[in-house]
mmCIF file with all atom_site columns, C-alpha atoms in Angstrom:
data_model
loop_
_atom_site.group_PDB
_atom_site.id
_atom_site.type_symbol
_atom_site.label_atom_id
_atom_site.label_alt_id
_atom_site.label_comp_id
_atom_site.label_asym_id
_atom_site.label_entity_id
_atom_site.label_seq_id
_atom_site.pdbx_PDB_ins_code
_atom_site.Cartn_x
_atom_site.Cartn_y
_atom_site.Cartn_z
_atom_site.occupancy
_atom_site.B_iso_or_equiv
_atom_site.pdbx_formal_charge
_atom_site.auth_seq_id
_atom_site.auth_comp_id
_atom_site.auth_asym_id
_atom_site.auth_atom_id
_atom_site.pdbx_PDB_model_num
ATOM 1   C CA . MET A 1 1   ? -54.974 -74.083 -121.543 1.00 0.00 ? 99  MET A CA 1
ATOM 2   C CA . ILE A 1 2   ? -57.779 -73.818 -118.158 1.00 0.00 ? 100 ILE A CA 1
ATOM 3   C CA . PHE A 1 3   ? -58.424 -70.822 -117.161 1.00 0.00 ? 101 PHE A CA 1
ATOM 4   C CA . LEU A 1 4   ? -60.135 -69.682 -114.398 1.00 0.00 ? 102 LEU A CA 1
ATOM 5   C CA . LYS A 1 5   ? -62.492 -67.171 -116.060 1.00 0.00 ? 103 LYS A CA 1
ATOM 6   C CA . GLY A 1 6   ? -64.377 -70.285 -118.001 1.00 0.00 ? 104 GLY A CA 1
ATOM 7   C CA . PHE A 1 7   ? -65.194 -71.714 -114.777 1.00 0.00 ? 105 PHE A CA 1
ATOM 8   C CA . LEU A 1 8   ? -66.549 -68.211 -113.385 1.00 0.00 ? 106 LEU A CA 1
ATOM 9   C CA . PRO A 1 9   ? -70.938 -68.174 -112.940 1.00 0.00 ? 107 PRO A CA 1
ATOM 10  C CA . ARG A 1 10  ? -71.670 -65.821 -115.519 1.00 0.00 ? 108 ARG A CA 1
ATOM 11  C CA . VAL A 1 11  ? -75.706 -64.619 -115.492 1.00 0.00 ? 109 VAL A CA 1
ATOM 12  C CA . GLY A 1 12  ? -76.071 -61.599 -113.195 1.00 0.00 ? 110 GLY A CA 1
ATOM 13  C CA . MET A 1 13  ? -72.449 -61.163 -113.216 1.00 0.00 ? 111 MET A CA 1
ATOM 14  C CA . VAL A 1 14  ? -69.987 -58.768 -115.413 1.00 0.00 ? 112 VAL A CA 1
ATOM 15  C CA . TYR A 1 15  ? -66.006 -59.233 -115.470 1.00 0.00 ? 113 TYR A CA 1
ATOM 16  C CA . SER A 1 16  ? -63.820 -57.253 -117.149 1.00 0.00 ? 114 SER A CA 1
ATOM 17  C CA . SER A 1 17  ? -62.385 -57.643 -120.756 1.00 0.00 ? 115 SER A CA 1
ATOM 18  C CA . HIS A 1 18  ? -59.151 -58.895 -119.289 1.00 0.00 ? 116 HIS A CA 1
ATOM 19  C CA . LYS A 1 19  ? -58.263 -63.233 -119.791 1.00 0.00 ? 117 LYS A CA 1
ATOM 20  C CA . ASN A 1 20  ? -56.892 -63.245 -116.174 1.00 0.00 ? 118 ASN A CA 1
ATOM 21  C CA . PHE A 1 21  ? -59.711 -62.514 -113.275 1.00 0.00 ? 119 PHE A CA 1
ATOM 22  C CA . LEU A 1 22  ? -57.214 -61.867 -110.624 1.00 0.00 ? 120 LEU A CA 1
ATOM 23  C CA . ARG A 1 23  ? -53.884 -59.909 -110.153 1.00 0.00 ? 121 ARG A CA 1
ATOM 24  C CA . GLY A 1 24  ? -52.536 -62.663 -113.104 1.00 0.00 ? 122 GLY A CA 1
ATOM 25  C CA . ARG A 1 25  ? -52.402 -65.873 -114.480 1.00 0.00 ? 123 ARG A CA 1
ATOM 26  C CA . ALA A 1 26  ? -50.011 -67.411 -111.382 1.00 0.00 ? 124 ALA A CA 1
ATOM 27  C CA . GLN A 1 27  ? -53.223 -66.323 -108.284 1.00 0.00 ? 125 GLN A CA 1
ATOM 28  C CA . ASP A 1 28  ? -55.814 -67.451 -111.241 1.00 0.00 ? 126 ASP A CA 1
ATOM 29  C CA . ASP A 1 29  ? -54.028 -71.129 -111.683 1.00 0.00 ? 127 ASP A CA 1
ATOM 30  C CA . GLN A 1 30  ? -53.355 -71.470 -107.581 1.00 0.00 ? 128 GLN A CA 1
ATOM 31  C CA . VAL A 1 31  ? -57.572 -71.094 -107.447 1.00 0.00 ? 129 VAL A CA 1
ATOM 32  C CA . VAL A 1 32  ? -58.161 -73.598 -110.545 1.00 0.00 ? 130 VAL A CA 1
ATOM 33  C CA . TYR A 1 33  ? -56.037 -75.916 -108.804 1.00 0.00 ? 131 TYR A CA 1
ATOM 34  C CA . ALA A 1 34  ? -57.260 -75.568 -105.361 1.00 0.00 ? 132 ALA A CA 1
ATOM 35  C CA . LEU A 1 35  ? -60.574 -76.435 -107.059 1.00 0.00 ? 133 LEU A CA 1
ATOM 36  C CA . ILE A 1 36  ? -59.053 -79.195 -109.027 1.00 0.00 ? 134 ILE A CA 1
ATOM 37  C CA . GLN A 1 37  ? -57.704 -80.694 -105.609 1.00 0.00 ? 135 GLN A CA 1
ATOM 38  C CA . SER A 1 38  ? -60.055 -80.781 -103.962 1.00 0.00 ? 136 SER A CA 1
ATOM 39  C CA . GLY A 1 39  ? -63.003 -82.378 -106.812 1.00 0.00 ? 137 GLY A CA 1
ATOM 40  C CA . VAL A 1 40  ? -64.979 -79.129 -107.634 1.00 0.00 ? 138 VAL A CA 1
ATOM 41  C CA . ILE A 1 41  ? -63.409 -79.402 -111.004 1.00 0.00 ? 139 ILE A CA 1
ATOM 42  C CA . ALA A 1 42  ? -63.228 -82.553 -112.466 1.00 0.00 ? 140 ALA A CA 1
ATOM 43  C CA . ASN A 1 43  ? -59.786 -83.326 -113.445 1.00 0.00 ? 141 ASN A CA 1
ATOM 44  C CA . ARG A 1 44  ? -60.699 -84.393 -116.680 1.00 0.00 ? 142 ARG A CA 1
ATOM 45  C CA . ILE A 1 45  ? -61.939 -81.651 -119.413 1.00 0.00 ? 143 ILE A CA 1
ATOM 46  C CA . SER A 1 46  ? -64.318 -82.316 -121.470 1.00 0.00 ? 144 SER A CA 1
ATOM 47  C CA . GLN A 1 47  ? -67.135 -81.189 -123.265 1.00 0.00 ? 145 GLN A CA 1
ATOM 48  C CA . GLU A 1 48  ? -69.836 -82.645 -121.090 1.00 0.00 ? 146 GLU A CA 1
ATOM 49  C CA . SER A 1 49  ? -67.519 -81.704 -117.541 1.00 0.00 ? 147 SER A CA 1
ATOM 50  C CA . ASP A 1 50  ? -67.279 -78.795 -118.351 1.00 0.00 ? 148 ASP A CA 1
ATOM 51  C CA . THR A 1 51  ? -70.782 -77.589 -117.838 1.00 0.00 ? 149 THR A CA 1
ATOM 52  C CA . ASN A 1 52  ? -70.989 -79.364 -114.434 1.00 0.00 ? 150 ASN A CA 1
ATOM 53  C CA . ASN A 1 53  ? -67.606 -78.257 -113.452 1.00 0.00 ? 151 ASN A CA 1
ATOM 54  C CA . LYS A 1 54  ? -69.101 -74.664 -114.274 1.00 0.00 ? 152 LYS A CA 1
ATOM 55  C CA . LYS A 1 55  ? -71.937 -75.878 -111.807 1.00 0.00 ? 153 LYS A CA 1
ATOM 56  C CA . ALA A 1 56  ? -70.189 -77.084 -109.588 1.00 0.00 ? 154 ALA A CA 1
ATOM 57  C CA . VAL A 1 57  ? -67.912 -73.778 -109.426 1.00 0.00 ? 155 VAL A CA 1
ATOM 58  C CA . ASP A 1 58  ? -71.369 -71.449 -108.891 1.00 0.00 ? 156 ASP A CA 1
ATOM 59  C CA . GLN A 1 59  ? -72.475 -73.874 -106.050 1.00 0.00 ? 157 GLN A CA 1
ATOM 60  C CA . ALA A 1 60  ? -69.013 -73.588 -104.151 1.00 0.00 ? 158 ALA A CA 1
ATOM 61  C CA . LEU A 1 61  ? -68.271 -70.049 -105.167 1.00 0.00 ? 159 LEU A CA 1
ATOM 62  C CA . ALA A 1 62  ? -71.954 -69.429 -103.587 1.00 0.00 ? 160 ALA A CA 1
ATOM 63  C CA . GLY A 1 63  ? -70.860 -71.233 -100.625 1.00 0.00 ? 161 GLY A CA 1
ATOM 64  C CA . VAL A 1 64  ? -68.651 -69.157 -99.627  1.00 0.00 ? 162 VAL A CA 1
ATOM 65  C CA . PHE A 1 65  ? -71.036 -66.443 -99.073  1.00 0.00 ? 163 PHE A CA 1
ATOM 66  C CA . THR A 1 66  ? -73.259 -68.165 -97.647  1.00 0.00 ? 164 THR A CA 1
ATOM 67  C CA . LEU A 1 67  ? -70.516 -68.985 -95.140  1.00 0.00 ? 165 LEU A CA 1
ATOM 68  C CA . ALA A 1 68  ? -69.693 -66.015 -95.103  1.00 0.00 ? 166 ALA A CA 1
ATOM 69  C CA . MET A 1 69  ? -72.700 -64.749 -92.696  1.00 0.00 ? 167 MET A CA 1
ATOM 70  C CA . ASP A 1 70  ? -72.792 -67.499 -90.287  1.00 0.00 ? 168 ASP A CA 1
ATOM 71  C CA . PRO A 1 71  ? -72.873 -65.740 -87.243  1.00 0.00 ? 169 PRO A CA 1
ATOM 72  C CA . GLN A 1 72  ? -69.570 -66.443 -85.945  1.00 0.00 ? 170 GLN A CA 1
ATOM 73  C CA . ILE A 1 73  ? -67.603 -65.834 -89.125  1.00 0.00 ? 171 ILE A CA 1
ATOM 74  C CA . PHE A 1 74  ? -69.663 -62.882 -89.795  1.00 0.00 ? 172 PHE A CA 1
ATOM 75  C CA . GLY A 1 75  ? -68.869 -60.993 -86.228  1.00 0.00 ? 173 GLY A CA 1
ATOM 76  C CA . ARG A 1 76  ? -65.223 -60.703 -87.536  1.00 0.00 ? 174 ARG A CA 1
ATOM 77  C CA . LEU A 1 77  ? -66.671 -58.670 -89.227  1.00 0.00 ? 175 LEU A CA 1
ATOM 78  C CA . THR A 1 78  ? -68.504 -56.523 -86.475  1.00 0.00 ? 176 THR A CA 1
ATOM 79  C CA . ALA A 1 79  ? -66.474 -57.081 -83.250  1.00 0.00 ? 177 ALA A CA 1
ATOM 80  C CA . GLU A 1 80  ? -64.361 -54.273 -82.457  1.00 0.00 ? 178 GLU A CA 1
ATOM 81  C CA . GLY A 1 81  ? -60.949 -54.681 -83.730  1.00 0.00 ? 179 GLY A CA 1
ATOM 82  C CA . GLY A 1 82  ? -62.153 -56.758 -86.223  1.00 0.00 ? 180 GLY A CA 1
ATOM 83  C CA . GLY A 1 83  ? -63.370 -55.998 -90.314  1.00 0.00 ? 181 GLY A CA 1
ATOM 84  C CA . VAL A 1 84  ? -63.616 -57.591 -94.140  1.00 0.00 ? 182 VAL A CA 1
ATOM 85  C CA . LEU A 1 85  ? -59.872 -58.724 -94.086  1.00 0.00 ? 183 LEU A CA 1
ATOM 86  C CA . SER A 1 86  ? -60.923 -60.717 -90.154  1.00 0.00 ? 184 SER A CA 1
ATOM 87  C CA . LEU A 1 87  ? -63.842 -62.071 -91.777  1.00 0.00 ? 185 LEU A CA 1
ATOM 88  C CA . LEU A 1 88  ? -62.429 -63.169 -94.950  1.00 0.00 ? 186 LEU A CA 1
ATOM 89  C CA . CYS A 1 89  ? -59.026 -64.593 -92.845  1.00 0.00 ? 187 CYS A CA 1
ATOM 90  C CA . THR A 1 90  ? -61.609 -66.447 -90.896  1.00 0.00 ? 188 THR A CA 1
ATOM 91  C CA . LEU A 1 91  ? -64.288 -67.734 -93.827  1.00 0.00 ? 189 LEU A CA 1
ATOM 92  C CA . ARG A 1 92  ? -60.858 -69.124 -95.949  1.00 0.00 ? 190 ARG A CA 1
ATOM 93  C CA . ASN A 1 93  ? -59.866 -71.283 -92.935  1.00 0.00 ? 191 ASN A CA 1
ATOM 94  C CA . SER A 1 94  ? -63.328 -72.453 -93.064  1.00 0.00 ? 192 SER A CA 1
ATOM 95  C CA . ILE A 1 95  ? -63.800 -73.548 -96.256  1.00 0.00 ? 193 ILE A CA 1
ATOM 96  C CA . PRO A 1 96  ? -61.557 -76.775 -97.674  1.00 0.00 ? 194 PRO A CA 1
ATOM 97  C CA . TRP A 1 97  ? -61.035 -76.104 -101.150 1.00 0.00 ? 195 TRP A CA 1
ATOM 98  C CA . ALA A 1 98  ? -59.686 -72.757 -100.847 1.00 0.00 ? 196 ALA A CA 1
ATOM 99  C CA . GLN A 1 99  ? -56.678 -73.522 -98.376  1.00 0.00 ? 197 GLN A CA 1
ATOM 100 C CA . GLY A 1 100 ? -55.047 -74.101 -101.296 1.00 0.00 ? 198 GLY A CA 1
ATOM 101 C CA . MET A 1 101 ? -54.976 -71.215 -102.292 1.00 0.00 ? 199 MET A CA 1
ATOM 102 C CA . GLY A 1 102 ? -52.774 -68.887 -100.486 1.00 0.00 ? 200 GLY A CA 1
ATOM 103 C CA . GLN A 1 103 ? -54.756 -65.739 -98.196  1.00 0.00 ? 201 GLN A CA 1
ATOM 104 C CA . SER A 1 104 ? -53.745 -63.006 -100.748 1.00 0.00 ? 202 SER A CA 1
ATOM 105 C CA . VAL A 1 105 ? -55.343 -65.017 -103.296 1.00 0.00 ? 203 VAL A CA 1
ATOM 106 C CA . PHE A 1 106 ? -58.607 -65.796 -101.673 1.00 0.00 ? 204 PHE A CA 1
ATOM 107 C CA . VAL A 1 107 ? -59.168 -61.834 -100.337 1.00 0.00 ? 205 VAL A CA 1
ATOM 108 C CA . GLN A 1 108 ? -58.232 -61.054 -103.898 1.00 0.00 ? 206 GLN A CA 1
ATOM 109 C CA . LEU A 1 109 ? -61.072 -63.583 -105.406 1.00 0.00 ? 207 LEU A CA 1
ATOM 110 C CA . CYS A 1 110 ? -63.843 -62.936 -102.904 1.00 0.00 ? 208 CYS A CA 1
ATOM 111 C CA . GLN A 1 111 ? -63.553 -58.517 -103.407 1.00 0.00 ? 209 GLN A CA 1
ATOM 112 C CA . ARG A 1 112 ? -63.421 -59.466 -107.469 1.00 0.00 ? 210 ARG A CA 1
ATOM 113 C CA . LEU A 1 113 ? -66.581 -61.687 -107.043 1.00 0.00 ? 211 LEU A CA 1
ATOM 114 C CA . VAL A 1 114 ? -68.511 -58.712 -105.254 1.00 0.00 ? 212 VAL A CA 1
ATOM 115 C CA . GLU A 1 115 ? -67.174 -56.025 -108.445 1.00 0.00 ? 213 GLU A CA 1
ATOM 116 C CA . ALA A 1 116 ? -68.043 -58.488 -110.936 1.00 0.00 ? 214 ALA A CA 1
ATOM 117 C CA . ARG A 1 117 ? -71.768 -58.660 -109.339 1.00 0.00 ? 215 ARG A CA 1
ATOM 118 C CA . GLN A 1 118 ? -71.764 -55.053 -108.591 1.00 0.00 ? 216 GLN A CA 1
ATOM 119 C CA . GLY A 1 119 ? -71.403 -54.000 -112.249 1.00 0.00 ? 217 GLY A CA 1
ATOM 120 C CA . TRP A 1 120 ? -74.071 -56.174 -113.391 1.00 0.00 ? 218 TRP A CA 1
ATOM 121 C CA . HIS A 1 121 ? -76.587 -53.688 -111.021 1.00 0.00 ? 219 HIS A CA 1
ATOM 122 C CA . ASP A 1 122 ? -73.973 -50.780 -111.832 1.00 0.00 ? 220 ASP A CA 1
ATOM 123 C CA . SER A 1 123 ? -75.193 -51.749 -115.321 1.00 0.00 ? 221 SER A CA 1
ATOM 124 C CA . PRO A 1 124 ? -77.862 -54.149 -115.898 1.00 0.00 ? 222 PRO A CA 1
ATOM 125 C CA . HIS A 1 125 ? -78.781 -56.329 -118.907 1.00 0.00 ? 223 HIS A CA 1
ATOM 126 C CA . PRO A 1 126 ? -80.845 -59.831 -119.687 1.00 0.00 ? 224 PRO A CA 1
ATOM 127 C CA . PRO A 1 127 ? -81.915 -61.601 -117.733 1.00 0.00 ? 225 PRO A CA 1
ATOM 128 C CA . PHE A 1 128 ? -83.178 -58.551 -114.930 1.00 0.00 ? 226 PHE A CA 1
ATOM 129 C CA . ASN A 1 129 ? -85.018 -61.621 -113.122 1.00 0.00 ? 227 ASN A CA 1
ATOM 130 C CA . VAL A 1 130 ? -82.501 -62.010 -110.135 1.00 0.00 ? 228 VAL A CA 1
ATOM 131 C CA . ALA A 1 131 ? -84.257 -65.655 -109.227 1.00 0.00 ? 229 ALA A CA 1
ATOM 132 C CA . GLU A 1 132 ? -82.589 -66.630 -112.969 1.00 0.00 ? 230 GLU A CA 1
ATOM 133 C CA . HIS A 1 133 ? -79.364 -64.847 -111.756 1.00 0.00 ? 231 HIS A CA 1
ATOM 134 C CA . SER A 1 134 ? -76.313 -67.421 -110.829 1.00 0.00 ? 232 SER A CA 1
ATOM 135 C CA . THR A 1 135 ? -76.680 -68.872 -107.291 1.00 0.00 ? 233 THR A CA 1
ATOM 136 C CA . THR A 1 136 ? -73.131 -67.071 -106.685 1.00 0.00 ? 234 THR A CA 1
ATOM 137 C CA . ALA A 1 137 ? -74.933 -64.263 -107.907 1.00 0.00 ? 235 ALA A CA 1
ATOM 138 C CA . GLN A 1 138 ? -78.104 -64.428 -105.324 1.00 0.00 ? 236 GLN A CA 1
ATOM 139 C CA . LYS A 1 139 ? -75.900 -65.168 -102.897 1.00 0.00 ? 237 LYS A CA 1
ATOM 140 C CA . ILE A 1 140 ? -73.059 -62.184 -103.046 1.00 0.00 ? 238 ILE A CA 1
ATOM 141 C CA . ASP A 1 141 ? -76.290 -59.840 -103.183 1.00 0.00 ? 239 ASP A CA 1
ATOM 142 C CA . ALA A 1 142 ? -77.411 -61.161 -99.716  1.00 0.00 ? 240 ALA A CA 1
ATOM 143 C CA . PHE A 1 143 ? -74.063 -60.940 -98.297  1.00 0.00 ? 241 PHE A CA 1
ATOM 144 C CA . LEU A 1 144 ? -74.200 -57.771 -98.877  1.00 0.00 ? 242 LEU A CA 1
ATOM 145 C CA . ALA A 1 145 ? -77.470 -56.793 -97.799  1.00 0.00 ? 243 ALA A CA 1
ATOM 146 C CA . VAL A 1 146 ? -76.392 -57.814 -94.662  1.00 0.00 ? 244 VAL A CA 1
ATOM 147 C CA . ALA A 1 147 ? -72.954 -56.816 -94.119  1.00 0.00 ? 245 ALA A CA 1
ATOM 148 C CA . GLY A 1 148 ? -73.814 -53.013 -95.247  1.00 0.00 ? 246 GLY A CA 1
ATOM 149 C CA . THR A 1 149 ? -70.979 -50.479 -96.038  1.00 0.00 ? 247 THR A CA 1
ATOM 150 C CA . ARG A 1 150 ? -68.824 -52.810 -94.015  1.00 0.00 ? 248 ARG A CA 1
ATOM 151 C CA . TRP A 1 151 ? -68.029 -53.749 -97.146  1.00 0.00 ? 249 TRP A CA 1
ATOM 152 C CA . ASN A 1 152 ? -65.110 -51.790 -97.564  1.00 0.00 ? 250 ASN A CA 1
ATOM 153 C CA . PRO A 1 153 ? -63.271 -51.600 -100.697 1.00 0.00 ? 251 PRO A CA 1
ATOM 154 C CA . VAL A 1 154 ? -60.539 -49.325 -98.384  1.00 0.00 ? 252 VAL A CA 1
ATOM 155 C CA . ALA A 1 155 ? -59.541 -52.203 -96.771  1.00 0.00 ? 253 ALA A CA 1
ATOM 156 C CA . PHE A 1 156 ? -59.024 -54.083 -100.118 1.00 0.00 ? 254 PHE A CA 1
ATOM 157 C CA . ALA A 1 157 ? -56.912 -50.599 -101.142 1.00 0.00 ? 255 ALA A CA 1
ATOM 158 C CA . MET A 1 158 ? -54.796 -50.891 -97.711  1.00 0.00 ? 256 MET A CA 1
ATOM 159 C CA . TYR A 1 159 ? -54.361 -54.387 -97.857  1.00 0.00 ? 257 TYR A CA 1
ATOM 160 C CA . SER A 1 160 ? -52.733 -54.471 -101.911 1.00 0.00 ? 258 SER A CA 1
ATOM 161 C CA . VAL A 1 161 ? -50.263 -51.729 -100.887 1.00 0.00 ? 259 VAL A CA 1
ATOM 162 C CA . LEU A 1 162 ? -49.351 -53.831 -97.811  1.00 0.00 ? 260 LEU A CA 1
ATOM 163 C CA . ASP A 1 163 ? -49.456 -57.124 -99.090  1.00 0.00 ? 261 ASP A CA 1
ATOM 164 C CA . SER A 1 164 ? -45.608 -58.020 -100.391 1.00 0.00 ? 262 SER A CA 1
ATOM 165 C CA . GLU A 1 165 ? -46.109 -61.625 -100.459 1.00 0.00 ? 263 GLU A CA 1
ATOM 166 C CA . GLN A 1 166 ? -45.274 -63.542 -103.569 1.00 0.00 ? 264 GLN A CA 1
ATOM 167 C CA . ASP A 1 167 ? -47.499 -66.731 -104.916 1.00 0.00 ? 265 ASP A CA 1
ATOM 168 C CA . ASN A 1 168 ? -46.490 -69.341 -105.125 1.00 0.00 ? 266 ASN A CA 1
ATOM 169 C CA . VAL A 1 169 ? -45.949 -70.816 -108.352 1.00 0.00 ? 267 VAL A CA 1
ATOM 170 C CA . VAL A 1 170 ? -43.000 -73.037 -109.881 1.00 0.00 ? 268 VAL A CA 1
ATOM 171 C CA . ALA A 1 171 ? -41.344 -72.221 -113.401 1.00 0.00 ? 269 ALA A CA 1
ATOM 172 C CA . ASN A 1 172 ? -43.965 -74.796 -115.263 1.00 0.00 ? 270 ASN A CA 1
ATOM 173 C CA . GLY A 1 173 ? -46.942 -72.626 -114.191 1.00 0.00 ? 271 GLY A CA 1
ATOM 174 C CA . VAL A 1 174 ? -48.174 -75.590 -112.144 1.00 0.00 ? 272 VAL A CA 1
ATOM 175 C CA . VAL A 1 175 ? -48.791 -74.099 -108.455 1.00 0.00 ? 273 VAL A CA 1
ATOM 176 C CA . ASP A 1 176 ? -47.008 -75.775 -105.152 1.00 0.00 ? 274 ASP A CA 1
ATOM 177 C CA . PRO A 1 177 ? -49.297 -77.254 -103.348 1.00 0.00 ? 275 PRO A CA 1
ATOM 178 C CA . ALA A 1 178 ? -46.968 -77.218 -100.408 1.00 0.00 ? 276 ALA A CA 1
ATOM 179 C CA . ALA A 1 179 ? -45.606 -74.424 -101.285 1.00 0.00 ? 277 ALA A CA 1
ATOM 180 C CA . ALA A 1 180 ? -48.977 -73.232 -101.527 1.00 0.00 ? 278 ALA A CA 1
ATOM 181 C CA . SER A 1 181 ? -50.051 -74.155 -97.999  1.00 0.00 ? 279 SER A CA 1
ATOM 182 C CA . THR A 1 182 ? -47.093 -73.152 -96.391  1.00 0.00 ? 280 THR A CA 1
ATOM 183 C CA . SER A 1 183 ? -47.803 -69.116 -97.857  1.00 0.00 ? 281 SER A CA 1
ATOM 184 C CA . GLY A 1 184 ? -51.788 -68.681 -96.888  1.00 0.00 ? 282 GLY A CA 1
ATOM 185 C CA . ALA A 1 185 ? -50.641 -69.604 -93.148  1.00 0.00 ? 283 ALA A CA 1
ATOM 186 C CA . GLU A 1 186 ? -48.134 -67.206 -93.007  1.00 0.00 ? 284 GLU A CA 1
ATOM 187 C CA . GLU A 1 187 ? -50.396 -64.977 -94.826  1.00 0.00 ? 285 GLU A CA 1
ATOM 188 C CA . THR A 1 188 ? -53.366 -65.555 -92.179  1.00 0.00 ? 286 THR A CA 1
ATOM 189 C CA . SER A 1 189 ? -50.908 -65.944 -89.245  1.00 0.00 ? 287 SER A CA 1
ATOM 190 C CA . ASN A 1 190 ? -49.321 -62.034 -90.882  1.00 0.00 ? 288 ASN A CA 1
ATOM 191 C CA . MET A 1 191 ? -52.925 -60.775 -91.169  1.00 0.00 ? 289 MET A CA 1
ATOM 192 C CA . ALA A 1 192 ? -53.898 -61.455 -87.747  1.00 0.00 ? 290 ALA A CA 1
ATOM 193 C CA . GLY A 1 193 ? -50.776 -59.423 -86.674  1.00 0.00 ? 291 GLY A CA 1
ATOM 194 C CA . PHE A 1 194 ? -51.662 -56.980 -89.051  1.00 0.00 ? 292 PHE A CA 1
ATOM 195 C CA . MET A 1 195 ? -55.635 -56.787 -88.285  1.00 0.00 ? 293 MET A CA 1
ATOM 196 C CA . ALA A 1 196 ? -54.555 -56.293 -84.497  1.00 0.00 ? 294 ALA A CA 1
ATOM 197 C CA . ASP A 1 197 ? -51.842 -53.424 -85.393  1.00 0.00 ? 295 ASP A CA 1
ATOM 198 C CA . ALA A 1 198 ? -54.080 -52.194 -87.940  1.00 0.00 ? 296 ALA A CA 1
ATOM 199 C CA . THR A 1 199 ? -57.925 -51.854 -87.570  1.00 0.00 ? 297 THR A CA 1
ATOM 200 C CA . MET A 1 200 ? -60.190 -49.731 -89.453  1.00 0.00 ? 298 MET A CA 1
ATOM 201 C CA . PRO A 1 201 ? -60.235 -46.303 -87.913  1.00 0.00 ? 299 PRO A CA 1
ATOM 202 C CA . SER A 1 202 ? -56.330 -46.182 -87.885  1.00 0.00 ? 300 SER A CA 1
ATOM 203 C CA . MET A 1 203 ? -55.958 -47.361 -91.658  1.00 0.00 ? 301 MET A CA 1
ATOM 204 C CA . MET A 1 204 ? -58.850 -44.426 -92.104  1.00 0.00 ? 302 MET A CA 1
ATOM 205 C CA . GLY A 1 205 ? -56.684 -42.128 -90.473  1.00 0.00 ? 303 GLY A CA 1
ATOM 206 C CA . LEU A 1 206 ? -53.852 -43.406 -92.234  1.00 0.00 ? 304 LEU A CA 1
ATOM 207 C CA . LEU A 1 207 ? -55.528 -42.762 -95.370  1.00 0.00 ? 305 LEU A CA 1
ATOM 208 C CA . GLU A 1 208 ? -57.025 -39.493 -94.307  1.00 0.00 ? 306 GLU A CA 1
ATOM 209 C CA . TRP A 1 209 ? -53.449 -37.841 -93.450  1.00 0.00 ? 307 TRP A CA 1
ATOM 210 C CA . ALA A 1 210 ? -52.258 -39.084 -96.759  1.00 0.00 ? 308 ALA A CA 1
ATOM 211 C CA . MET A 1 211 ? -54.560 -36.891 -98.293  1.00 0.00 ? 309 MET A CA 1
ATOM 212 C CA . THR A 1 212 ? -54.187 -33.914 -96.258  1.00 0.00 ? 310 THR A CA 1
ATOM 213 C CA . GLU A 1 213 ? -50.353 -33.684 -96.915  1.00 0.00 ? 311 GLU A CA 1
ATOM 214 C CA . ASP A 1 214 ? -51.689 -34.092 -100.287 1.00 0.00 ? 312 ASP A CA 1
ATOM 215 C CA . GLU A 1 215 ? -53.658 -31.295 -100.691 1.00 0.00 ? 313 GLU A CA 1
ATOM 216 C CA . GLY A 1 216 ? -51.278 -29.049 -98.556  1.00 0.00 ? 314 GLY A CA 1
ATOM 217 C CA . THR A 1 217 ? -48.454 -29.814 -101.214 1.00 0.00 ? 315 THR A CA 1
ATOM 218 C CA . GLU A 1 218 ? -50.695 -29.015 -104.041 1.00 0.00 ? 316 GLU A CA 1
ATOM 219 C CA . GLU A 1 219 ? -52.165 -25.278 -102.442 1.00 0.00 ? 317 GLU A CA 1
ATOM 220 C CA . GLY A 1 220 ? -48.419 -25.378 -101.525 1.00 0.00 ? 318 GLY A CA 1
ATOM 221 C CA . GLU A 1 221 ? -47.649 -25.136 -105.477 1.00 0.00 ? 319 GLU A CA 1
ATOM 222 C CA . ARG A 1 222 ? -51.018 -23.130 -106.249 1.00 0.00 ? 320 ARG A CA 1
ATOM 223 C CA . MET A 1 223 ? -49.052 -20.732 -103.927 1.00 0.00 ? 321 MET A CA 1
ATOM 224 C CA . ASP A 1 224 ? -45.652 -20.990 -105.946 1.00 0.00 ? 322 ASP A CA 1
ATOM 225 C CA . LEU A 1 225 ? -47.821 -20.231 -109.091 1.00 0.00 ? 323 LEU A CA 1
ATOM 226 C CA . ASP A 1 226 ? -49.339 -17.253 -107.996 1.00 0.00 ? 324 ASP A CA 1
ATOM 227 C CA . ASN A 1 227 ? -46.408 -15.848 -107.404 1.00 0.00 ? 325 ASN A CA 1
#
């Protein structure tokens, strides 16, 4: 069996112990299928091709964060009414191999890769020389250096709540490319509408309102206990 985590760059990254990298096996399979269909991963897996595949995947993932720093794409992060999700939506549409997966899967992929890199920074281990780290790790550092706090985890939390699309997988576990393509187009359209209607300030306001409501509820409970 082919697992996505088996192809991911290791040096300078920290992954969870879970077998799957994304939310589930179906999402991982979409990424693997997209990489195979685009020729990044060789269709026939052997010991010799395995090393080459890992190097190719490292370069492909590094290319995602390199392209994210392109002024025209990066501008989606800094523009009024834009944000991290707007950037990722535009980014996916600019990468041929990434178009073989749904928008929500691509968002998860980028989010988890950044988390894996930040995991190394939180708990460094050899090699400590960043120059020896994977190309993906180094490009994530470069991207985060310019993105700063604009790479906001709140956006991912909100997207995860609002995303109700089911990833398209046929019964035998192989991704249906036509379904994935359609799903990706629909999600891109939905994301554009979502970004237009709910910018980061409004999402932050929604979370602040929810937190205020929780605090009010807790205060009421404490008053009841005191009486």
